[in-house]
CSV table of C-alpha atoms and ligand atoms in Angstrom, one decimal:
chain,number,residue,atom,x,y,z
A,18,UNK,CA,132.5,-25.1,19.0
A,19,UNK,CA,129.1,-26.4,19.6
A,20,UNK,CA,127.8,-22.7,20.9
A,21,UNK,CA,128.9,-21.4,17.3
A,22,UNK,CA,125.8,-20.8,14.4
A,23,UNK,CA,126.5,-22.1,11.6
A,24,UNK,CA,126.6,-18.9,9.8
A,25,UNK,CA,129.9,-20.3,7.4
A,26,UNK,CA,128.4,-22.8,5.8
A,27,UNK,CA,125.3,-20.6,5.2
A,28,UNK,CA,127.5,-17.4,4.1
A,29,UNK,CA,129.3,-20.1,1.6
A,30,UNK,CA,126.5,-21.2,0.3
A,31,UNK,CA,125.1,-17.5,-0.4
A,32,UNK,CA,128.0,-16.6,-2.2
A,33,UNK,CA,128.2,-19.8,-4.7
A,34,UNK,CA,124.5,-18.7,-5.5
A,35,UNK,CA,124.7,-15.2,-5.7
A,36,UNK,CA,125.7,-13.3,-8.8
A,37,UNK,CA,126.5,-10.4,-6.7
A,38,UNK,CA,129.4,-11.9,-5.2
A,39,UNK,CA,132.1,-10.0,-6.6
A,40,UNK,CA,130.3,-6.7,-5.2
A,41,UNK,CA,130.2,-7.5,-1.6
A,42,UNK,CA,133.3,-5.0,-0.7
A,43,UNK,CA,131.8,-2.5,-2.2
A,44,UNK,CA,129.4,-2.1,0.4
A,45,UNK,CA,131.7,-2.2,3.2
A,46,UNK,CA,134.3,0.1,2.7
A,47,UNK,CA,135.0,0.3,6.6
A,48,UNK,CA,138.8,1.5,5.7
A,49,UNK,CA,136.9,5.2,4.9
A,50,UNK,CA,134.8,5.7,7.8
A,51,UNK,CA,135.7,8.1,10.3
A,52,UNK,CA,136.2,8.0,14.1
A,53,UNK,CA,133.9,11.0,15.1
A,54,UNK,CA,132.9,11.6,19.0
A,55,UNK,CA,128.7,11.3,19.4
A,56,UNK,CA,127.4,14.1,20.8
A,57,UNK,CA,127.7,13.3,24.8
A,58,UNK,CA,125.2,14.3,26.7
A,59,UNK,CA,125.3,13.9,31.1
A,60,UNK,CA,122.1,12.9,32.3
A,61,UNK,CA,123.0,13.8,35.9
A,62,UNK,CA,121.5,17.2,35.1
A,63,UNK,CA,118.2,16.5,34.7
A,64,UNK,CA,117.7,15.4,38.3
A,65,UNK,CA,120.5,18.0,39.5
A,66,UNK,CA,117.1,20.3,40.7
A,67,UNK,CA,118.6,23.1,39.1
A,68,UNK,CA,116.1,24.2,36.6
A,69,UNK,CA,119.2,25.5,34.1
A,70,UNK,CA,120.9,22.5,34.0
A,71,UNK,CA,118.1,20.3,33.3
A,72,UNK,CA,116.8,22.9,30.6
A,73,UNK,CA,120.1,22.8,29.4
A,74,UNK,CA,120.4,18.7,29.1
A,75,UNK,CA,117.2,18.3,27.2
A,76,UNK,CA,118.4,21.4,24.7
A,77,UNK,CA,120.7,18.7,24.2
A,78,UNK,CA,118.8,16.1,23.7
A,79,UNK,CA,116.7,17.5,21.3
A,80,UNK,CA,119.8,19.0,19.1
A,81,UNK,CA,121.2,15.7,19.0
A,82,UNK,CA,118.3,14.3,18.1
A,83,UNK,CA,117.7,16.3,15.0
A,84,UNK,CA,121.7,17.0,14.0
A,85,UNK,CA,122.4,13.6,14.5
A,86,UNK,CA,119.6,11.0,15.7
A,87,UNK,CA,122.1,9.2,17.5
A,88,UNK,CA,124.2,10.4,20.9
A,89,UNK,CA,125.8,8.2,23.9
A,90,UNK,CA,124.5,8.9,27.4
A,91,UNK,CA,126.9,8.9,30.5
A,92,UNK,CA,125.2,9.0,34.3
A,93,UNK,CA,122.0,7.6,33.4
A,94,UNK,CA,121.3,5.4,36.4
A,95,UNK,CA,122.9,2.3,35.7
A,96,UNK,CA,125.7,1.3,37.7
A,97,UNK,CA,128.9,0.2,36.2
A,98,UNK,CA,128.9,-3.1,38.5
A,99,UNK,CA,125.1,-4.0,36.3
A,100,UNK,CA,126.4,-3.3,33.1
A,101,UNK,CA,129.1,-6.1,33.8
A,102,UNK,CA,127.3,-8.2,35.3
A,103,UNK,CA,124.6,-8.0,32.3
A,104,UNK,CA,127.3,-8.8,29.8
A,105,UNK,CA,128.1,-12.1,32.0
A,106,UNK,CA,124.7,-12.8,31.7
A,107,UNK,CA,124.5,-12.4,27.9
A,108,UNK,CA,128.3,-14.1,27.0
A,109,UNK,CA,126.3,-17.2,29.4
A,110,UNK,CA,123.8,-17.1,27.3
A,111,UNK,CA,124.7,-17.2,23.7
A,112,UNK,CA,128.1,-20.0,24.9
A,113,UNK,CA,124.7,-22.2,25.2
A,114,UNK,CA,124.8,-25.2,22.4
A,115,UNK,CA,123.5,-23.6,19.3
A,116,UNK,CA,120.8,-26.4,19.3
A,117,UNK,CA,119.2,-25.4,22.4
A,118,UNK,CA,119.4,-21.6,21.1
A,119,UNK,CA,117.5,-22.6,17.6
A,120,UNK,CA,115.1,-24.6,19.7
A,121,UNK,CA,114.2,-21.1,20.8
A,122,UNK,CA,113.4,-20.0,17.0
A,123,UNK,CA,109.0,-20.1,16.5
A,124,UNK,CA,108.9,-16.4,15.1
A,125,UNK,CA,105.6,-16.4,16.8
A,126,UNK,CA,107.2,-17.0,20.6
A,127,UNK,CA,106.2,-14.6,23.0
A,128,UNK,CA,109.3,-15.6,25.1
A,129,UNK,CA,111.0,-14.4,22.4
A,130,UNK,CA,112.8,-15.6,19.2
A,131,UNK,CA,116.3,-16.5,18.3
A,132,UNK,CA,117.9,-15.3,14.7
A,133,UNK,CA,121.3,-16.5,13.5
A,134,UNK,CA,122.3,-14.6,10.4
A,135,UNK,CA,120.3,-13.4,8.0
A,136,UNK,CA,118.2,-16.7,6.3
A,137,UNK,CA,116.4,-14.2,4.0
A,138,UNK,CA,119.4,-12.8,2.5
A,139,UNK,CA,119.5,-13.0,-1.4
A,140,UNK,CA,123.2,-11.9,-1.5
A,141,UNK,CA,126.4,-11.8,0.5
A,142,UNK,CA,125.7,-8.1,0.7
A,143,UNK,CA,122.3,-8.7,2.8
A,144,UNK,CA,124.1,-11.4,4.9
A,145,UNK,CA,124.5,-10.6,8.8
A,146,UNK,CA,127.2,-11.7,10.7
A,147,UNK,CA,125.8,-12.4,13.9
A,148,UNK,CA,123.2,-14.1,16.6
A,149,UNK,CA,120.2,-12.6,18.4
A,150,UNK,CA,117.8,-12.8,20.8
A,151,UNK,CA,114.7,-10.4,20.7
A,152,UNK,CA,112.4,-11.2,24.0
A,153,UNK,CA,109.5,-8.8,24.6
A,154,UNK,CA,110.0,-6.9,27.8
A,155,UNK,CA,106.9,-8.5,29.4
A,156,UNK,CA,108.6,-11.8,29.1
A,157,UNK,CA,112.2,-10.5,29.9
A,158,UNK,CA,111.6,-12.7,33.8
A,159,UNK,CA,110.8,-16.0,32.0
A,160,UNK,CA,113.0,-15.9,29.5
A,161,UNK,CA,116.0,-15.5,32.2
A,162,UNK,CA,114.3,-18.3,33.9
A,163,UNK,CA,114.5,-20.5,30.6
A,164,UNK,CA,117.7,-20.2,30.2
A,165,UNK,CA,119.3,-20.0,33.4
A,166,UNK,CA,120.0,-16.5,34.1
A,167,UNK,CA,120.0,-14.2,36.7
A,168,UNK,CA,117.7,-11.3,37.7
A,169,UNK,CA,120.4,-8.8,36.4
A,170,UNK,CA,118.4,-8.9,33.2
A,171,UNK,CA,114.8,-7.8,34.5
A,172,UNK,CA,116.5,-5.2,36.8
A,173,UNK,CA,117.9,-3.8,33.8
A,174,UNK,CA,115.2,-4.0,32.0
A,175,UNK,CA,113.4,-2.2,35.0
A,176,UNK,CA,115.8,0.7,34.9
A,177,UNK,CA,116.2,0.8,30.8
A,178,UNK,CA,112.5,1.4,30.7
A,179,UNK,CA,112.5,4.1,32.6
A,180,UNK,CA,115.2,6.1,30.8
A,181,UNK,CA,113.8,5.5,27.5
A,182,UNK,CA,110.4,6.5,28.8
A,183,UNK,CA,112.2,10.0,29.8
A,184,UNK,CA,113.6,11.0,26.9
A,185,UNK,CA,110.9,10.0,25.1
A,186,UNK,CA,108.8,12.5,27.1
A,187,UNK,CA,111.6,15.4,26.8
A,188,UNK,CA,111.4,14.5,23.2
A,189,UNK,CA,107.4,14.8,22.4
A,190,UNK,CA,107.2,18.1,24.3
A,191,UNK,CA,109.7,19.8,22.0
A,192,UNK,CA,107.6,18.7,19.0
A,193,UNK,CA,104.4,20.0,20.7
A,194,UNK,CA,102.6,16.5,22.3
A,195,UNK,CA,101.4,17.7,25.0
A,196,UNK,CA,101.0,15.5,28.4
A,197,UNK,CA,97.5,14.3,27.8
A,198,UNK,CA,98.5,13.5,24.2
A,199,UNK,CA,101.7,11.6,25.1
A,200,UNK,CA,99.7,9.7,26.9
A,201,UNK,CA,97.0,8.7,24.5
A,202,UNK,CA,100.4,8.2,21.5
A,203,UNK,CA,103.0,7.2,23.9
A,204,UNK,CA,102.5,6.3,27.4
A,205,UNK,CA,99.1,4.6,27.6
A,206,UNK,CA,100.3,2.8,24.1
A,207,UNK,CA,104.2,1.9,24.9
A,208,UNK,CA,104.2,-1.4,27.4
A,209,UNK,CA,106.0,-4.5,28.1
A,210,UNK,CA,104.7,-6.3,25.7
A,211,UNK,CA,105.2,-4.1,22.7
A,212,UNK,CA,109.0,-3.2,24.0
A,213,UNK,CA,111.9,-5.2,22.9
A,214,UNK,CA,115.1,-6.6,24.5
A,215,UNK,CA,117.3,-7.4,21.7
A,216,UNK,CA,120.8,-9.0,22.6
A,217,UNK,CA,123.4,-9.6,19.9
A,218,UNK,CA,126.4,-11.6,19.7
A,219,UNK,CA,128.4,-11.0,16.4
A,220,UNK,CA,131.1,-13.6,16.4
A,221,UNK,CA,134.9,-13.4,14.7
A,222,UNK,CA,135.1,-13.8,11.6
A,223,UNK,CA,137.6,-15.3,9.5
A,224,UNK,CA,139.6,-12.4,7.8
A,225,UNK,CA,138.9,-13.5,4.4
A,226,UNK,CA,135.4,-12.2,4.6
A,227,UNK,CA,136.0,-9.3,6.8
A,228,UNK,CA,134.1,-7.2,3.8
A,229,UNK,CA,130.7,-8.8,5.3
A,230,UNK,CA,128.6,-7.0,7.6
A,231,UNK,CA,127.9,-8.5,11.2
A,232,UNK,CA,124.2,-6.5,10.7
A,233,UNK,CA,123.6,-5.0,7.7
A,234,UNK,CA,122.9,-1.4,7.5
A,235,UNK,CA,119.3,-0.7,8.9
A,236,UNK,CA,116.5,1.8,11.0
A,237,UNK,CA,115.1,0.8,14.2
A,238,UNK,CA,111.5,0.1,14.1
A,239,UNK,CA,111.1,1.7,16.9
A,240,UNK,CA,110.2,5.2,19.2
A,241,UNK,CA,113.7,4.6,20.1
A,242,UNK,CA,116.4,2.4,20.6
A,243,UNK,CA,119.0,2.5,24.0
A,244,UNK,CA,122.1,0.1,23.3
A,245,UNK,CA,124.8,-0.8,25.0
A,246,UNK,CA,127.9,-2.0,23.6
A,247,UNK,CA,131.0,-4.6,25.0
A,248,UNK,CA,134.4,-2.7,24.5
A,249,UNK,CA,134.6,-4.4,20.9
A,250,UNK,CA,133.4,-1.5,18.4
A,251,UNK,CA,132.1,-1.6,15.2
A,252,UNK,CA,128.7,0.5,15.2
A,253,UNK,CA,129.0,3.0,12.4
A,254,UNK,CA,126.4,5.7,11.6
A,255,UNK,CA,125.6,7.6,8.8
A,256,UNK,CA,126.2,11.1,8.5
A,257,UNK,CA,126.2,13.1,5.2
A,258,UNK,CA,126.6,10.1,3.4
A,259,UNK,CA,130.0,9.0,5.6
A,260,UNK,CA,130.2,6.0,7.6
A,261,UNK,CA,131.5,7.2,11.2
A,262,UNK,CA,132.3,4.6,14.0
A,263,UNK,CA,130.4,5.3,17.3
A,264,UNK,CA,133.4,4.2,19.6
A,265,UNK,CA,132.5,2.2,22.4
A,266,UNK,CA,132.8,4.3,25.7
A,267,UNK,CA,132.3,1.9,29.0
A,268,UNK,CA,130.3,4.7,30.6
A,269,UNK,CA,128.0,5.4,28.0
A,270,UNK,CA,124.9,4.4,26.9
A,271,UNK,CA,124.1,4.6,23.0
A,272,UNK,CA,121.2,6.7,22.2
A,273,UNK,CA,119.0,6.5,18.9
A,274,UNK,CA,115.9,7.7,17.0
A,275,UNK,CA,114.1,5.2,15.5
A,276,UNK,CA,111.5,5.2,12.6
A,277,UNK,CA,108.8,5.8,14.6
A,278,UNK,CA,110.1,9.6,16.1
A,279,UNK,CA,110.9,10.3,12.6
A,280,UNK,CA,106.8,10.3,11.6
A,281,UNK,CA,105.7,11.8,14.9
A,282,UNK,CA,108.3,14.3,14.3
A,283,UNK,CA,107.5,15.0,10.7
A,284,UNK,CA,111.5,14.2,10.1
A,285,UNK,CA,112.3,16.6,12.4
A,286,UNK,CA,114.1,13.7,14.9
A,287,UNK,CA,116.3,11.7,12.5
A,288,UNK,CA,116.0,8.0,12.2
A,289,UNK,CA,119.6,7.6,10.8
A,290,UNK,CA,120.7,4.2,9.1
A,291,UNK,CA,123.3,2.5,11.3
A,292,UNK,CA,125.7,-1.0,10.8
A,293,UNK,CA,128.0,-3.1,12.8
A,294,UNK,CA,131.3,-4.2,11.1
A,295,UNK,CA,132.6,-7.5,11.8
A,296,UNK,CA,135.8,-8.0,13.8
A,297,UNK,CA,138.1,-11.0,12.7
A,298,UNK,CA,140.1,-11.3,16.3
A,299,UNK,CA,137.4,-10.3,19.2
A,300,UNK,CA,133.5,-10.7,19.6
A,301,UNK,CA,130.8,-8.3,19.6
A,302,UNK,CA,128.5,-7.9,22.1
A,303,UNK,CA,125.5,-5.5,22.6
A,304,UNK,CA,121.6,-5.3,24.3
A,305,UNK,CA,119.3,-3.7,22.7
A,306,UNK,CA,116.2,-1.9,24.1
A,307,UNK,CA,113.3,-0.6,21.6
A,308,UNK,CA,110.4,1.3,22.4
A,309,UNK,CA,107.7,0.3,20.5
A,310,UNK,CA,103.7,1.0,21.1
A,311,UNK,CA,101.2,-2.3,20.5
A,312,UNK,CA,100.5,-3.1,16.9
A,313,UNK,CA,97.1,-0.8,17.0
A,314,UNK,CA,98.5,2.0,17.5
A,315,UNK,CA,98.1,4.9,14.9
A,316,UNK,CA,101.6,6.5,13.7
A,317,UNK,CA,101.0,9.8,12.8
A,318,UNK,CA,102.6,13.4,13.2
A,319,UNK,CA,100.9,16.4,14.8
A,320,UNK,CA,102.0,18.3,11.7
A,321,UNK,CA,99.0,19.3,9.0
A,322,UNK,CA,101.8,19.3,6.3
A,323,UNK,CA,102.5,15.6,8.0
A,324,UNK,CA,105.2,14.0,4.8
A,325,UNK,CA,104.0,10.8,5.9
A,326,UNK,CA,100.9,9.0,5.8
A,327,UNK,CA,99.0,7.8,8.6
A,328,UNK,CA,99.7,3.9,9.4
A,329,UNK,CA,99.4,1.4,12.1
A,330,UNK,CA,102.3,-0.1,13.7
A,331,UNK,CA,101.1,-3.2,12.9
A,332,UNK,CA,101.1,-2.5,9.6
A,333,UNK,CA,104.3,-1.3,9.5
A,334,UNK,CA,105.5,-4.2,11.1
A,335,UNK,CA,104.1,-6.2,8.3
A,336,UNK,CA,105.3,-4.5,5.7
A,337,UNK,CA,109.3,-4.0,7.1
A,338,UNK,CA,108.7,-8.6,7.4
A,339,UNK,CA,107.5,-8.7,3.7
A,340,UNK,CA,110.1,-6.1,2.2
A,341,UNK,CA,112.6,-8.4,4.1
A,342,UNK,CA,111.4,-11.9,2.9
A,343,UNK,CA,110.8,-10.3,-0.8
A,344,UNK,CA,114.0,-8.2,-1.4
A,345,UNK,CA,116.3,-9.1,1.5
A,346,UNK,CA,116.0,-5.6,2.1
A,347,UNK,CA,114.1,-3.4,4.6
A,348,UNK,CA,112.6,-0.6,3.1
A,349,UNK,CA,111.0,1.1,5.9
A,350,UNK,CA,109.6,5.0,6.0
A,351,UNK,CA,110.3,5.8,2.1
A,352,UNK,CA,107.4,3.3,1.8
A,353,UNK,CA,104.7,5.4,4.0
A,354,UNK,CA,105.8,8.5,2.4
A,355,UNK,CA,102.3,10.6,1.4
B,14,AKG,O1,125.1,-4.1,18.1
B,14,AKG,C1,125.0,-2.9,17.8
B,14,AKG,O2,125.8,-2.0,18.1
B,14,AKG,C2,123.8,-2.4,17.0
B,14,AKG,C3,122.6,-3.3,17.2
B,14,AKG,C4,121.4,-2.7,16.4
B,14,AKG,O3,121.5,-1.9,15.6
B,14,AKG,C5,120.1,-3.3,16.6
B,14,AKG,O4,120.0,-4.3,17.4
B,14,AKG,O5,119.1,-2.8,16.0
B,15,FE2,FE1,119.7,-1.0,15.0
């Protein structure tokens, strides 16, 4: 199928060169991860105008946050109708020729790059079983326009914004940032252009290398990450060491804490390492939105007894691309650690 990567011939090629071969279904293991219920928490209560309720909704926010850093969201202002519509939009996209897609590939686009696999991977273990696109929100309109899509995308977009913007804010005032300081770490330093669409496409696989990853276990270098997820599952978490399988739920939006609420937190917020398994029958589908601030921004906790040291994002950036090209790896937080 011309819109197919090809990620076989690539996987195949990793695995007569890697010495690790025989190890790769170690790291899966999929067979022992559990099928746990995220925390759900309904949005509709922060608007309700009761003052309990809403109290009540960003108690749970914040738990989850901290027991968890992951939790699925259900009335949060995007209509069932958009959500379909936006998967239309992204299966139109990716059934594009894989030519066209690559075309898309300068890393230094700022319509936005395509990534097919994982071209950095030094074994079958770091491999990643899937196609992205990553567009900076500020670009979200002309990349639809490039590639023929409709304004579903930049409406959701719109709204995605928003909601990331309010927990965000529910999530600083629990940790002390007050408004004028959210504003100066947060609001005046979060925009389009530092935010991130990401859509992913993670293909079938043939069941013969079902033991490989579609993306391999990672943070989000990010505030934080809102994802939502086709009706094909795979998204596992980890808690206490166990892999558990956030099951899709068509009403819900995913919820996580990326790297970056970790440090402002002080590790209070949990930036927990998350996967996608590969499915050998159906294929995978899921949009992305990080929160990021622009590369000069300062990431640094309120906290005097702060576990991290102070960084730019931009240098964070940079080191997370290195660690990648260098080990295959991301290595993320444990690197900034005072
Ligand atoms: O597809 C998914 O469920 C997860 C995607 C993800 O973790 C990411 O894009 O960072
Ligand atoms: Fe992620």
């Amino acid at each position: 199928m011309e819109f197919e990567p090809p990620l076989i011939e690539v996987f195949k090629n990793l695995c007569k060169t890697s010495s690790e071969n025989d190890h790769v279904a170690e790291l899966i293991n999929s067979s022992r991860s559990k099928s746990y219920e995220l925390p759900l928490v309904d949005l509709g209560r922060l608007n309700s105008g009761q003052l309990m309720q809403q109290k009540e909704c960003e108690k749970e926010i914040i738990e989850a946050s901290k027991e968890w850093g992951f939790f699925q969201v259900v009335n949060h202002g995007i209509c069932e109708e958009m959500l379909m519509e936006l998967h239309e939009e992204q299966v139109k996209l990716f059934r594009q020729p894989f030519n066209k897609k690559s075309s898309q590939n300068p890393s230094n686009s700022p319509i936005g790059s395509y990534r097919w696999g994982n071209l950095a991977a030094k074994s079958p273990a770091q491999f990643s079983w899937s196609e992205a696109f990553h567009i900076p929100v500020s670009s979200v309109s002309d990349f639809a326009g490039l590639n023929h899509l409709s304004s579903t995308v930049e409406e959701y977009t719109k709204l995605i914004s928003k909601l990331s913007q309010k927990i965000a804010e529910i999530l600083a005032d629990n940790i002390g940032i007050c408004k004028s300081s959210y504003q100066k770490l947060l609001g005046d330093k979060v925009v389009p252009s530092s935010c991130y669409l990401r859509m992913n496409r993670y293909p079938p696989i043939p069941e013969f290398h079902s033991e490989v990853c579609g993306l391999v276990a990672h943070t989000d270098t990010s505030y934080l990450t809102i994802l939502h997820q086709n009706k094909t599952g795979g998204l596992e978490m980890k808690k206490d060491g166990m892999w558990i399988s956030v099951k899709p739920n068509p009403d819900a939006l995913v919820i996580n804490i990326g790297d970056l609420f970790q440090v402002l937190s002080n590790g209070f917020y949990k930036s927990v390492t998350h996967r996608v398994l590969t499915n050998s029958k159906t294929e995978r589908f899921s949009v992305a939105y990080l929160s990021c601030p622009t590369t000069d921004t300062v990431i640094r906790s309120l906290s005097e007894h702060s576990i991290y040291r102070d960084f730019s994002f931009g240098e964070f950036k940079s080191q997370v691309q290195l660690d990648v090209k260098y080990t295959g790896n991301k290595i993320g937080l444990p690197g900034f650690l005072r």
